[in-house]
Short mmCIF file of C-alpha atoms and ligand atoms in Angstrom, two decimals:
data_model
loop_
_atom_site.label_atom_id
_atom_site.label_comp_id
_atom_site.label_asym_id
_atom_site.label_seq_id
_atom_site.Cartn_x
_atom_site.Cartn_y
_atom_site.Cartn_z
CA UNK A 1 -17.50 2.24 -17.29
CA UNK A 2 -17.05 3.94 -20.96
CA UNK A 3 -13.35 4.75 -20.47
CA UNK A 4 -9.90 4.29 -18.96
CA UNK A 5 -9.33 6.07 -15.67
CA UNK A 6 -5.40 6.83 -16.66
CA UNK A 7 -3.80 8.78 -19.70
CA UNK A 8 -1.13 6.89 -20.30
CA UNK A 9 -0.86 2.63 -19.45
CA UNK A 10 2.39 3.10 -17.73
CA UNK A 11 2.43 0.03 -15.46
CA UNK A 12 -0.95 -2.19 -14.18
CA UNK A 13 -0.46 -0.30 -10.22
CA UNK A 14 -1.76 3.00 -12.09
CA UNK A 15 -5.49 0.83 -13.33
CA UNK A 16 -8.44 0.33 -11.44
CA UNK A 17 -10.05 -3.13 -11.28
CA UNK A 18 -12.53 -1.49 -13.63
CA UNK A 19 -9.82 -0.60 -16.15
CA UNK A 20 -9.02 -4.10 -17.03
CA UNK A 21 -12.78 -5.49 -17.07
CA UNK A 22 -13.02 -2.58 -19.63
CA UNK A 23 -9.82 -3.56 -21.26
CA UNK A 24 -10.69 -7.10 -21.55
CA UNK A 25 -14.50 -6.30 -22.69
CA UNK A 26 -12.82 -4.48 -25.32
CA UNK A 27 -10.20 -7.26 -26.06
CA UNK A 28 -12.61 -9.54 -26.39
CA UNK A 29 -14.28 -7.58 -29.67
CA UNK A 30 -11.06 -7.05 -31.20
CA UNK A 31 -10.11 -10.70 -30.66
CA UNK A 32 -13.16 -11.23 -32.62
CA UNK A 33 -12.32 -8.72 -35.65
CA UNK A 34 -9.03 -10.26 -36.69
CA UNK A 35 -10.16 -13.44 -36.73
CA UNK A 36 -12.48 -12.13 -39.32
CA UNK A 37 -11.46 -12.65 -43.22
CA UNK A 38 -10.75 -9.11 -42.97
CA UNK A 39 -9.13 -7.85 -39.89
CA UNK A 40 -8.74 -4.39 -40.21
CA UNK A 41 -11.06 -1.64 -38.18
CA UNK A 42 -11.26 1.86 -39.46
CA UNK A 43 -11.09 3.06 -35.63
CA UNK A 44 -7.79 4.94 -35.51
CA UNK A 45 -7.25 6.76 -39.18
CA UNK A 46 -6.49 10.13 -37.78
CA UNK A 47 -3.82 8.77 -34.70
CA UNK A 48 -0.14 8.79 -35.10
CA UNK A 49 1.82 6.15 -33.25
CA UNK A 50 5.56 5.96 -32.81
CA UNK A 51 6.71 2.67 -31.28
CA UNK A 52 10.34 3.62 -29.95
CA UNK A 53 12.63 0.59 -28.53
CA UNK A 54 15.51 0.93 -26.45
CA UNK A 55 15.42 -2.56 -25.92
CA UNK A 56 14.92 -5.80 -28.22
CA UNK A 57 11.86 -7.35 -28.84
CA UNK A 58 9.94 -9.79 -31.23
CA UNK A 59 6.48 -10.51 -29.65
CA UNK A 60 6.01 -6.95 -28.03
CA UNK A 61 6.90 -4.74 -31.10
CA UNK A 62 5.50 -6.79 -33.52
CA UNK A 63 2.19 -7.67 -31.42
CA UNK A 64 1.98 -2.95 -31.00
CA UNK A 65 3.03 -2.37 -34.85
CA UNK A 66 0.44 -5.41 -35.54
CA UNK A 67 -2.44 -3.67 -33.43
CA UNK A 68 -1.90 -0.06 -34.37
CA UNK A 69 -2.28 -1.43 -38.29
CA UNK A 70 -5.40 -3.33 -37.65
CA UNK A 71 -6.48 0.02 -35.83
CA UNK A 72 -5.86 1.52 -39.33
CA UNK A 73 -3.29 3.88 -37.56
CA UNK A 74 -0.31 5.47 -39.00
CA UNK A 75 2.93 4.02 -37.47
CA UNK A 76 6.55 4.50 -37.29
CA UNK A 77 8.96 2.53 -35.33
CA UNK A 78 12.34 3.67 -34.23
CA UNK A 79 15.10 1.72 -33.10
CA UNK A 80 17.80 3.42 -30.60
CA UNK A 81 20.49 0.95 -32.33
CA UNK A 82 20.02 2.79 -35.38
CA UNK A 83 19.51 6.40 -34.38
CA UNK A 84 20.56 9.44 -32.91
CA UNK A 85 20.47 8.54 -29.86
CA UNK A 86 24.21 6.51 -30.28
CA UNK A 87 25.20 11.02 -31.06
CA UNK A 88 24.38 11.22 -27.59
CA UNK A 89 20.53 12.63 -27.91
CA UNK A 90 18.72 12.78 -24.58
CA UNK A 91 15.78 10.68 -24.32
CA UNK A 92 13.33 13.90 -23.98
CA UNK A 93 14.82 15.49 -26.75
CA UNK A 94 14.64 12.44 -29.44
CA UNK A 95 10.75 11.88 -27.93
CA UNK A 96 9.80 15.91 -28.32
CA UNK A 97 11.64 15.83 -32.21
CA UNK A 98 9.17 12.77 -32.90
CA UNK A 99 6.34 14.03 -31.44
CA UNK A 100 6.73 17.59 -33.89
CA UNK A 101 6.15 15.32 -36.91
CA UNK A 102 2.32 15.55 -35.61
CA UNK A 103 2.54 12.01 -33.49
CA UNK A 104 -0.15 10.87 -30.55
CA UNK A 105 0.98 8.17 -29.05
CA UNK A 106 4.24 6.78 -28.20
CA UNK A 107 5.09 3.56 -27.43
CA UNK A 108 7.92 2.42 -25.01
CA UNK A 109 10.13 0.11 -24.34
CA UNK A 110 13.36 1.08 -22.05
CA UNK A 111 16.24 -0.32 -20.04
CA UNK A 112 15.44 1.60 -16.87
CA UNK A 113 12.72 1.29 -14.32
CA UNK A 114 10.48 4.50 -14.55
CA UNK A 115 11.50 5.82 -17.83
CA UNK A 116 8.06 5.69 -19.08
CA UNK A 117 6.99 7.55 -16.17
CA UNK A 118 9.31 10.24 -16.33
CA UNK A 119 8.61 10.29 -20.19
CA UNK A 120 4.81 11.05 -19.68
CA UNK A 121 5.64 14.11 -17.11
CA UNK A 122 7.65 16.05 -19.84
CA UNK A 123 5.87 15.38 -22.91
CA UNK A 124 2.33 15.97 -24.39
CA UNK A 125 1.96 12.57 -25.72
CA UNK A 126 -0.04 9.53 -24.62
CA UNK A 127 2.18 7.21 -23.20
CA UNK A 128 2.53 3.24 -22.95
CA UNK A 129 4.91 1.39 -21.40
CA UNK A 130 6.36 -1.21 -23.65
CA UNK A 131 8.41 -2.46 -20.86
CA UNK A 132 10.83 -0.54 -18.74
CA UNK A 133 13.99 -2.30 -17.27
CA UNK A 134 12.85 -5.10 -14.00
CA UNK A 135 9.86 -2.87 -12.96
CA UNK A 136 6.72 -3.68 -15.08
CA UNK A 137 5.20 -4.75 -18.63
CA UNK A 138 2.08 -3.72 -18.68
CA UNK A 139 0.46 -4.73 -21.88
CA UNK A 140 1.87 -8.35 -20.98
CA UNK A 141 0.66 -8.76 -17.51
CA UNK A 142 -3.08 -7.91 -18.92
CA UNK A 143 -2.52 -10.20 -21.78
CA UNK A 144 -1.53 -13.22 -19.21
CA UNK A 145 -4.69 -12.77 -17.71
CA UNK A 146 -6.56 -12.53 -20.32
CA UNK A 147 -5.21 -15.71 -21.61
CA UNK A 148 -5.60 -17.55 -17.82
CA UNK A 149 -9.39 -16.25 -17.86
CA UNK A 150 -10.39 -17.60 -21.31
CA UNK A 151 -8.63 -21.23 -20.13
CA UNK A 152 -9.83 -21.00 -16.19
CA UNK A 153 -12.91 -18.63 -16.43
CA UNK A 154 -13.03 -16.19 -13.37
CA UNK A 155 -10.03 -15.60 -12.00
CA UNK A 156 -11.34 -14.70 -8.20
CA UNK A 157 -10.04 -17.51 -6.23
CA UNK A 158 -7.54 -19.29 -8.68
CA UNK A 159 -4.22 -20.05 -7.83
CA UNK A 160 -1.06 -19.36 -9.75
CA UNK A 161 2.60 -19.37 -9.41
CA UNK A 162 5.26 -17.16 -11.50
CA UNK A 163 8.51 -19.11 -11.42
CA UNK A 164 12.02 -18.48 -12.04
CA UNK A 165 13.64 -15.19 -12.17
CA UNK A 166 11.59 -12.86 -10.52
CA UNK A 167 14.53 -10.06 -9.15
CA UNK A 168 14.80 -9.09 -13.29
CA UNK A 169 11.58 -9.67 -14.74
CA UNK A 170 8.91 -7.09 -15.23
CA UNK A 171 6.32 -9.67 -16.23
CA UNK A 172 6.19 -10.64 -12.47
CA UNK A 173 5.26 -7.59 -10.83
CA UNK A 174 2.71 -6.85 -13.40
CA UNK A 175 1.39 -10.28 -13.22
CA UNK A 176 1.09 -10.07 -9.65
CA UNK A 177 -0.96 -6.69 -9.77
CA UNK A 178 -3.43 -7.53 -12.26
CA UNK A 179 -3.93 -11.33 -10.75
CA UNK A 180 -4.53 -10.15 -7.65
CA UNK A 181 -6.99 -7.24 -8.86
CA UNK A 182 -8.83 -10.09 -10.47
CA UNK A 183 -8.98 -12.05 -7.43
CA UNK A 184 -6.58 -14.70 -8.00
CA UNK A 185 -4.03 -15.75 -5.17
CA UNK A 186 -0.53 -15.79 -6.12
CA UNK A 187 2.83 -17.41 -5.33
CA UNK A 188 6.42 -17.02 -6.73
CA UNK A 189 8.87 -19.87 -6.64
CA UNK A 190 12.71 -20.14 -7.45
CA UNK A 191 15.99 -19.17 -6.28
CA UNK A 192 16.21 -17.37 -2.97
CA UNK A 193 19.04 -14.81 -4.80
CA UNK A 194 16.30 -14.30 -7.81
CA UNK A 195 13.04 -13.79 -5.15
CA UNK A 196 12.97 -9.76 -4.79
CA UNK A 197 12.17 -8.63 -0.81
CA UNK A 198 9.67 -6.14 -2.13
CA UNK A 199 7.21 -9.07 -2.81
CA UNK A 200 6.24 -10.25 1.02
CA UNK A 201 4.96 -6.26 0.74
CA UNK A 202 2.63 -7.45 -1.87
CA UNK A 203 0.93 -10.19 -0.12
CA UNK A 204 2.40 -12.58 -2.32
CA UNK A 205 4.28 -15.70 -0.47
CA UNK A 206 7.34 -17.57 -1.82
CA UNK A 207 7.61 -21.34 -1.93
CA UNK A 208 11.06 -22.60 -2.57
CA UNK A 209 9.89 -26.35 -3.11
CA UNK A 210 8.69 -26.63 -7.18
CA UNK A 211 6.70 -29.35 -6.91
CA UNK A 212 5.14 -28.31 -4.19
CA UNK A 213 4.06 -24.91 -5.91
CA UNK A 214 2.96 -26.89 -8.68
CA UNK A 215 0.48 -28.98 -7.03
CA UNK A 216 -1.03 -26.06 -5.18
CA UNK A 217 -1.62 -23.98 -8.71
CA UNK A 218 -3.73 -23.97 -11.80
CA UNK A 219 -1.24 -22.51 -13.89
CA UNK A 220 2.13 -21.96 -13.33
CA UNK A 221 4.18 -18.68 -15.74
CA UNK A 222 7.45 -19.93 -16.27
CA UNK A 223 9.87 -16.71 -16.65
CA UNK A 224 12.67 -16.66 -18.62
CA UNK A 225 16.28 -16.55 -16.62
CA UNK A 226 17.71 -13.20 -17.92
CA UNK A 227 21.24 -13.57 -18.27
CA UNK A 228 21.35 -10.45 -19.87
CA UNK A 229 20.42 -8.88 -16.46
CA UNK A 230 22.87 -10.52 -14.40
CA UNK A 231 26.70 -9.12 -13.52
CA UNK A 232 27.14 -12.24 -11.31
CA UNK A 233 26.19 -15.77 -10.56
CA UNK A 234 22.92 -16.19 -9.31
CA UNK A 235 22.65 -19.98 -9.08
CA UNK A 236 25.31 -22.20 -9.26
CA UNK A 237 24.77 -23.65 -12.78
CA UNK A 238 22.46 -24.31 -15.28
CA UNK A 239 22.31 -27.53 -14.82
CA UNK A 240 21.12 -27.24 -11.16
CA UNK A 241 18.78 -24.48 -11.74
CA UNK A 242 17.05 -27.08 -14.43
CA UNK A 243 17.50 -29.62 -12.05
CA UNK A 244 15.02 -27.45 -8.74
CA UNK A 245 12.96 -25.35 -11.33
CA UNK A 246 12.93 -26.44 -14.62
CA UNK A 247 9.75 -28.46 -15.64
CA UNK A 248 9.76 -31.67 -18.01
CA UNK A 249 7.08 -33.83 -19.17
CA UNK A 250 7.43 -36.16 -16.27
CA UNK A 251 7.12 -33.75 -13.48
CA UNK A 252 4.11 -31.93 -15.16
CA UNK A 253 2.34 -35.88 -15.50
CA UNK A 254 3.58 -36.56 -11.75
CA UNK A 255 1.19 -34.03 -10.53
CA UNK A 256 -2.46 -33.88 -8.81
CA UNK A 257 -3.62 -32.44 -11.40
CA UNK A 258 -3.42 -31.14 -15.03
CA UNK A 259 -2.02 -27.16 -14.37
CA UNK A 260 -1.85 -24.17 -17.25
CA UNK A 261 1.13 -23.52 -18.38
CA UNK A 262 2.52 -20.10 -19.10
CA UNK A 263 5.87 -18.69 -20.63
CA UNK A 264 5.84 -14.70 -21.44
CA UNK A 265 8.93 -15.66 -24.24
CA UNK A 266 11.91 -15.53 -25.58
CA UNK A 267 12.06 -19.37 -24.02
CA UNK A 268 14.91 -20.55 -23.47
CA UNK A 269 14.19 -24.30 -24.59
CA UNK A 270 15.75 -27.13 -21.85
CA UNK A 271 16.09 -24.35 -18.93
CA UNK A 272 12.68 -22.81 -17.98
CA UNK A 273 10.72 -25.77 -19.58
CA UNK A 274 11.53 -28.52 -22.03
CA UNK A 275 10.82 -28.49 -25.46
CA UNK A 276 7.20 -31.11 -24.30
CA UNK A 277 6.33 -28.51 -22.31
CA UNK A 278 5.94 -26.27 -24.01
CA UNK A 279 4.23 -27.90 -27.24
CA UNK A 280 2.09 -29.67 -25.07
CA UNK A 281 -1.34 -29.73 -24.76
CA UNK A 282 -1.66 -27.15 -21.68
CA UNK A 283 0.80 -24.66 -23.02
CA UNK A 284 -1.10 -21.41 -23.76
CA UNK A 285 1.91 -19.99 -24.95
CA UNK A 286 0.78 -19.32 -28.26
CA UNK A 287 -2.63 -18.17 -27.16
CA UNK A 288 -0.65 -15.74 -24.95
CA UNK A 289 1.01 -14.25 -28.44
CA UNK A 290 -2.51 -14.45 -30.39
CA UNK A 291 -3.95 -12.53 -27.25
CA UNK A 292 -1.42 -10.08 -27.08
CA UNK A 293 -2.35 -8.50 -30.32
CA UNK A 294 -5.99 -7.80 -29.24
CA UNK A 295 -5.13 -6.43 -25.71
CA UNK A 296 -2.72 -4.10 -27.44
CA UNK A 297 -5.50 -3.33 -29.91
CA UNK A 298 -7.84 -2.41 -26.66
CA UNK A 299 -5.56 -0.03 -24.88
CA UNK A 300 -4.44 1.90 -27.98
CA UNK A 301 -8.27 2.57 -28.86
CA UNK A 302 -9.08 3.16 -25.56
CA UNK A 303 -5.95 5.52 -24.61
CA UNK A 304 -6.73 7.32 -28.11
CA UNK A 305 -10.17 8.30 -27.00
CA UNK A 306 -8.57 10.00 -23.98
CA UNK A 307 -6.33 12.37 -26.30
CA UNK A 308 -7.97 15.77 -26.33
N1 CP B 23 7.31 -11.15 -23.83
C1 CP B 23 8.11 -10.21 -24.34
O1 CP B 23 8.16 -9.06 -23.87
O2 CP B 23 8.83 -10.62 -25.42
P1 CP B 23 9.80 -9.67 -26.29
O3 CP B 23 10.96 -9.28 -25.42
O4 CP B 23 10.21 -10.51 -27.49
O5 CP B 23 9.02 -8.45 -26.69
#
């Protein structure tokens, strides 16, 4: 396969299997580019991209402005803190007055779940979902894999569990559908208040018991605990959540065997994961970051050969 089977990347549910071997086929030759002395493609001269956050980000937007400049694309990059949208603009309205300054793509991120979605049904744009509220992240859940399949090799058959705060994240959900399109089995562990019902409907089984989880993966993604997300107590304290689902250096060495570590970021140091953790040796953290930059790179070139 040549090309994507979508329009837009608005969550991983929307791609065939086929979708992400192309996306990672294409990864994998941008990966290659920017590690060259020069890292800059002429692919994208004549494409437009407006990266528009409703949310705060570091990796994400930088990783998309990143891309779309080694693409050789023209960017802007709007933040609703500092626009019109505090006048009271409607989302639609702010996208359509963007898109009349001749733009292609837009890139989203947005507090609720399906804003993307509804975004792509009412304008003529190519759409990607930068994130929308607890649902999914797209661009990160191919990255993770990407990053697990260059450290485990084929995923079919491999074994990883997403820990933490799954009700919030959108990192889970899209880390569970592109896993399992690749084959891999997958578990979630932590609280029974942060374990959404939805995911028994994905096949996906919950074990409460950390170490337990641990010794049955190869690579365990840490989530972050959103606080941000959460109008009550979810867990007694912080100090017990570290206590059943933090990891340290001595329960990581305690283990059959050595496990991947994953973190999608912002960490918080001391509650996910200690500080060892993730500096250590089979953190692939940073090679998560590095990667993101060249998946982002693949879907914009391959979304921008879709736009008629
Ligand atoms: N992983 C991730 O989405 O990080 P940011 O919120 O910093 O973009």
């Amino acid at each position: 396969m040549s090309e994507l089977s979508v329009q837009h990347l608005l969550g991983i549910k929307y791609l065939q299997p086929s979708d992400i071997e192309l996306i990672f086929e294409t990864a994998a030759h941008f990966k290659e580019v920017i590690n060259r002395p020069i890292k800059k493609v002429p692919s994208l001269r004549d494409t437009t991209i407006a990266n528009i956050f409703f949310e705060n980000s570091t990796r994400t937007k930088l990783s998309f402005e990143l891309a779309q400049k080694r693409l050789s694309a023209d960017v802007i990059s709007f933040s609703a803190a500092q626009s019109s949208v505090k006048k009271g603009e409607t989302l639609i309205d702010t996208v359509n007055n963007i898109l009349a300054m001749k733009v292609d793509m837009v890139v989203m991120r947005h507090a609720h779940p399906g804003a993307a979605l509804f975004l792509s049904q009412n304008v003529k744009a190519s759409i990607i979902n930068a994130g929308d509220g607890a649902h999914e992240h797209p661009t990160q859940g191919l990255l993770d894999s990407f990053t697990l399949r260059e450290k485990l090799g084929d995923l079919a058959g491999k074994k990883v569990v997403i820990v933490g705060d799954i009700l919030h994240s959108r990192v889970a959900l899209s880390n569970i559908y592109a896993l399992q399109m690749l084959g891999a089995e997958v578990k979630v562990c932590g609280p029974k208040t942060l374990i959404p019902r939805y995911v028994a409907s994905l096949g996906v089984q919950v074990e409460s018991d950390l170490r337990k989880a641990l010794n049955w993966c190869d690579a365990a993604n840490m989530l972050r605990v959103q606080n941000e997300r959460m109008d009550v107590s979810y867990f007694p304290s912080t100090r017990e959540y570290v206590q059943r689902y933090g990891v340290d250096k001595s329960l990581l060495e305690s283990l059959d065997k050595e496990i991947v570590i994953m973190h999608p970021g912002p960490i918080n140091r001391g509650v996910e994961i200690t500080s060892e953790v993730a500096d250590s040796h089979q953190s692939v953290i940073l090679d998560q970051v590095e990667n993101g930059v060249a998946i982002r790179m693949a879907v914009i070139y391959l979304l921008a050969a879709k736009i008629q």
